PDB file of C-alpha atoms in Angstrom:
ATOM      1  CA  ALA L 209       1.087 -42.749 -25.298  1.00  0.00           C
ATOM      2  CA  LEU L 210       0.183 -46.090 -26.710  1.00  0.00           C
ATOM      3  CA  THR L 211      -2.848 -45.803 -25.125  1.00  0.00           C
ATOM      4  CA  MET L 212      -3.912 -42.530 -26.608  1.00  0.00           C
ATOM      5  CA  ARG L 213      -3.492 -43.455 -30.368  1.00  0.00           C
ATOM      6  CA  MET L 214      -5.385 -46.394 -29.017  1.00  0.00           C
ATOM      7  CA  THR L 215      -8.073 -44.829 -28.298  1.00  0.00           C
ATOM      8  CA  ARG L 216      -8.023 -42.310 -31.149  1.00  0.00           C
ATOM      9  CA  THR L 217      -7.581 -44.949 -33.964  1.00  0.00           C
ATOM     10  CA  ALA L 218     -10.453 -46.881 -31.911  1.00  0.00           C
ATOM     11  CA  MET L 219     -12.782 -43.912 -32.503  1.00  0.00           C
ATOM     12  CA  LEU L 220     -12.088 -42.879 -35.445  1.00  0.00           C
ATOM     13  CA  GLU L 221     -12.902 -46.311 -36.805  1.00  0.00           C
ATOM     14  CA  THR L 222     -16.123 -46.822 -34.452  1.00  0.00           C
ATOM     15  CA  LEU L 223     -17.447 -42.782 -35.575  1.00  0.00           C
ATOM     16  CA  SER L 224     -17.708 -44.066 -39.198  1.00  0.00           C
ATOM     17  CA  GLU L 225     -20.028 -46.944 -38.670  1.00  0.00           C
ATOM     18  CA  ASP L 226     -23.650 -46.895 -39.738  1.00  0.00           C
ATOM     19  CA  TYR L 227     -25.088 -46.389 -36.396  1.00  0.00           C
ATOM     20  CA  ILE L 228     -23.480 -43.668 -35.476  1.00  0.00           C
ATOM     21  CA  THR L 229     -24.449 -41.652 -38.500  1.00  0.00           C
ATOM     22  CA  ALA L 230     -28.048 -43.244 -37.592  1.00  0.00           C
ATOM     23  CA  ALA L 231     -27.919 -41.849 -34.041  1.00  0.00           C
ATOM     24  CA  ARG L 232     -26.904 -38.202 -35.662  1.00  0.00           C
ATOM     25  CA  ALA L 233     -30.007 -38.434 -38.099  1.00  0.00           C
ATOM     26  CA  ALA L 234     -32.193 -39.509 -35.324  1.00  0.00           C
ATOM     27  CA  GLY L 235     -31.323 -35.487 -33.757  1.00  0.00           C
ATOM     28  CA  LEU L 236     -29.155 -36.968 -31.062  1.00  0.00           C
ATOM     29  CA  ASN L 237     -26.578 -34.241 -30.202  1.00  0.00           C
ATOM     30  CA  GLU L 238     -22.884 -34.661 -30.277  1.00  0.00           C
ATOM     31  CA  ARG L 239     -21.972 -35.224 -27.055  1.00  0.00           C
ATOM     32  CA  SER L 240     -24.520 -38.187 -26.635  1.00  0.00           C
ATOM     33  CA  VAL L 241     -23.143 -39.936 -30.282  1.00  0.00           C
ATOM     34  CA  LEU L 242     -19.950 -39.555 -28.793  1.00  0.00           C
ATOM     35  CA  PHE L 243     -19.970 -40.872 -25.591  1.00  0.00           C
ATOM     36  CA  ARG L 244     -22.966 -43.469 -25.573  1.00  0.00           C
ATOM     37  CA  PHE L 245     -22.285 -45.152 -28.963  1.00  0.00           C
ATOM     38  CA  GLY L 246     -18.965 -43.806 -30.141  1.00  0.00           C
ATOM     39  CA  LEU L 247     -16.327 -44.802 -26.748  1.00  0.00           C
ATOM     40  CA  LYS L 248     -18.521 -47.271 -25.351  1.00  0.00           C
ATOM     41  CA  ASN L 249     -17.849 -49.235 -28.553  1.00  0.00           C
ATOM     42  CA  ALA L 250     -14.236 -48.002 -28.985  1.00  0.00           C
ATOM     43  CA  ILE L 251     -13.143 -48.651 -25.084  1.00  0.00           C
ATOM     44  CA  ILE L 252     -13.015 -52.462 -25.863  1.00  0.00           C
ATOM     45  CA  PRO L 253      -9.837 -52.676 -27.973  1.00  0.00           C
ATOM     46  CA  THR L 254      -8.329 -49.602 -25.402  1.00  0.00           C
ATOM     47  CA  LEU L 255      -9.219 -51.575 -22.374  1.00  0.00           C
ATOM     48  CA  THR L 256      -7.459 -54.945 -23.871  1.00  0.00           C
ATOM     49  CA  VAL L 257      -4.109 -52.457 -23.937  1.00  0.00           C
ATOM     50  CA  LEU L 258      -4.517 -51.039 -20.804  1.00  0.00           C
ATOM     51  CA  GLY L 259      -4.758 -54.373 -19.408  1.00  0.00           C
ATOM     52  CA  LEU L 260      -1.596 -55.519 -20.866  1.00  0.00           C
ATOM     53  CA  ALA L 261       0.254 -52.563 -19.873  1.00  0.00           C
ATOM     54  CA  PHE L 262      -0.641 -52.915 -16.237  1.00  0.00           C
ATOM     55  CA  ALA L 263       0.218 -56.543 -16.054  1.00  0.00           C
ATOM     56  CA  TYR L 264       3.615 -55.851 -17.685  1.00  0.00           C
ATOM     57  CA  ALA L 265       4.126 -53.003 -15.059  1.00  0.00           C
ATOM     58  CA  ILE L 266       3.372 -55.378 -12.252  1.00  0.00           C
ATOM     59  CA  THR L 267       5.498 -57.926 -13.811  1.00  0.00           C
ATOM     60  CA  GLY L 268       8.226 -55.824 -14.932  1.00  0.00           C
ATOM     61  CA  SER L 269       8.594 -54.294 -11.454  1.00  0.00           C
ATOM     62  CA  VAL L 270      10.360 -57.635 -10.429  1.00  0.00           C
ATOM     63  CA  PHE L 271      13.034 -56.704 -12.874  1.00  0.00           C
ATOM     64  CA  VAL L 272      12.877 -53.396 -11.768  1.00  0.00           C
ATOM     65  CA  GLU L 273      13.848 -54.360  -8.077  1.00  0.00           C
ATOM     66  CA  ILE L 274      16.716 -56.734  -9.326  1.00  0.00           C
ATOM     67  CA  ILE L 275      18.097 -54.144 -11.325  1.00  0.00           C
ATOM     68  CA  PHE L 276      18.363 -51.484  -8.422  1.00  0.00           C
ATOM     69  CA  THR L 277      18.568 -53.964  -5.547  1.00  0.00           C
ATOM     70  CA  TRP L 278      15.155 -52.660  -3.801  1.00  0.00           C
ATOM     71  CA  PRO L 279      14.082 -55.047  -1.639  1.00  0.00           C
ATOM     72  CA  GLY L 280      10.951 -57.459  -2.509  1.00  0.00           C
ATOM     73  CA  LEU L 281       9.947 -60.218  -5.077  1.00  0.00           C
ATOM     74  CA  GLY L 282      12.871 -59.233  -7.117  1.00  0.00           C
ATOM     75  CA  SER L 283      15.233 -59.457  -4.660  1.00  0.00           C
ATOM     76  CA  TYR L 284      14.126 -61.978  -3.179  1.00  0.00           C
ATOM     77  CA  LEU L 285      14.242 -64.336  -6.403  1.00  0.00           C
ATOM     78  CA  THR L 286      17.853 -62.927  -7.359  1.00  0.00           C
ATOM     79  CA  ASP L 287      19.391 -64.631  -3.838  1.00  0.00           C
ATOM     80  CA  ALA L 288      17.179 -67.646  -4.423  1.00  0.00           C
ATOM     81  CA  ILE L 289      18.711 -68.245  -7.880  1.00  0.00           C
ATOM     82  CA  VAL L 290      22.086 -67.587  -6.292  1.00  0.00           C
ATOM     83  CA  ALA L 291      21.746 -69.794  -3.684  1.00  0.00           C
ATOM     84  CA  LEU L 292      20.085 -72.730  -6.060  1.00  0.00           C
ATOM     85  CA  ASP L 293      16.865 -72.802  -4.160  1.00  0.00           C
ATOM     86  CA  PHE L 294      14.689 -73.877  -6.712  1.00  0.00           C
ATOM     87  CA  PRO L 295      11.630 -74.180  -5.292  1.00  0.00           C
ATOM     88  CA  VAL L 296      11.690 -70.235  -4.768  1.00  0.00           C
ATOM     89  CA  VAL L 297      12.435 -69.746  -7.727  1.00  0.00           C
ATOM     90  CA  VAL L 298       9.365 -71.553  -9.381  1.00  0.00           C
ATOM     91  CA  ALA L 299       7.090 -70.220  -6.525  1.00  0.00           C
ATOM     92  CA  VAL L 300       7.877 -66.757  -7.434  1.00  0.00           C
ATOM     93  CA  THR L 301       7.714 -67.592 -11.339  1.00  0.00           C
ATOM     94  CA  LEU L 302       4.352 -68.970 -10.694  1.00  0.00           C
ATOM     95  CA  VAL L 303       3.339 -66.095  -8.717  1.00  0.00           C
ATOM     96  CA  VAL L 304       3.694 -63.444 -11.546  1.00  0.00           C
ATOM     97  CA  THR L 305       2.067 -65.798 -13.826  1.00  0.00           C
ATOM     98  CA  VAL L 306      -0.743 -66.324 -11.726  1.00  0.00           C
ATOM     99  CA  LEU L 307      -1.119 -62.479 -11.609  1.00  0.00           C
ATOM    100  CA  TYR L 308      -0.450 -61.934 -14.959  1.00  0.00           C
ATOM    101  CA  ILE L 309      -3.668 -64.655 -15.753  1.00  0.00           C
ATOM    102  CA  VAL L 310      -5.878 -63.070 -13.255  1.00  0.00           C
ATOM    103  CA  ILE L 311      -4.956 -59.136 -14.761  1.00  0.00           C
ATOM    104  CA  ASN L 312      -5.960 -60.476 -17.900  1.00  0.00           C
ATOM    105  CA  LEU L 313      -8.897 -62.779 -16.604  1.00  0.00           C
ATOM    106  CA  VAL L 314     -10.215 -59.131 -15.068  1.00  0.00           C
ATOM    107  CA  VAL L 315     -10.082 -57.608 -18.073  1.00  0.00           C
ATOM    108  CA  ASP L 316     -11.977 -60.235 -20.161  1.00  0.00           C
ATOM    109  CA  LEU L 317     -14.724 -60.190 -17.491  1.00  0.00           C
ATOM    110  CA  VAL L 318     -14.931 -56.158 -17.697  1.00  0.00           C
ATOM    111  CA  GLN L 319     -15.155 -56.171 -21.599  1.00  0.00           C
ATOM    112  CA  ALA L 320     -18.174 -59.089 -21.411  1.00  0.00           C
ATOM    113  CA  SER L 321     -19.795 -56.280 -19.064  1.00  0.00           C
ATOM    114  CA  LEU L 322     -19.560 -53.726 -20.950  1.00  0.00           C
ATOM    115  CA  ASP L 323     -19.660 -55.277 -24.702  1.00  0.00           C
ATOM    116  CA  PRO L 324     -23.225 -57.272 -24.944  1.00  0.00           C
ATOM    117  CA  ARG L 325     -21.876 -59.406 -28.076  1.00  0.00           C
ATOM    118  CA  ILE L 326     -18.757 -60.501 -26.287  1.00  0.00           C
ATOM    119  CA  ARG L 327     -20.234 -64.125 -24.565  1.00  0.00           C
ATOM    120  CA  LEU L 328     -18.581 -65.858 -21.554  1.00  0.00           C
ATOM    121  CA  GLY L 329     -18.546 -69.620 -21.773  1.00  0.00           C
TER     122      GLY L 329
END
């Protein structure tokens, strides 16, 4: 629901821009205006929300494994905390953090490839 609401809001904001009016005045059909100009520019904030939601889902799966006692990284982390195995706790925290950072980096790279206004560096 959050993604749909974000896409709708970004699309409504984009469709009120001057270049959309100019594209319509140039005689382009509505489908071309919506997809080529509207959605291409409205997808950037939506992509950010999708990337964060995906990162939250991946990191949140650790807590789901802990709650439902499923075998995986969450139960491994719980066992390490109970046994006071600090290197394992640090390693699991580091893995989850690096995974979160990599997902955000991929989202930033995709945004830079879609929008020429975004510069890397």
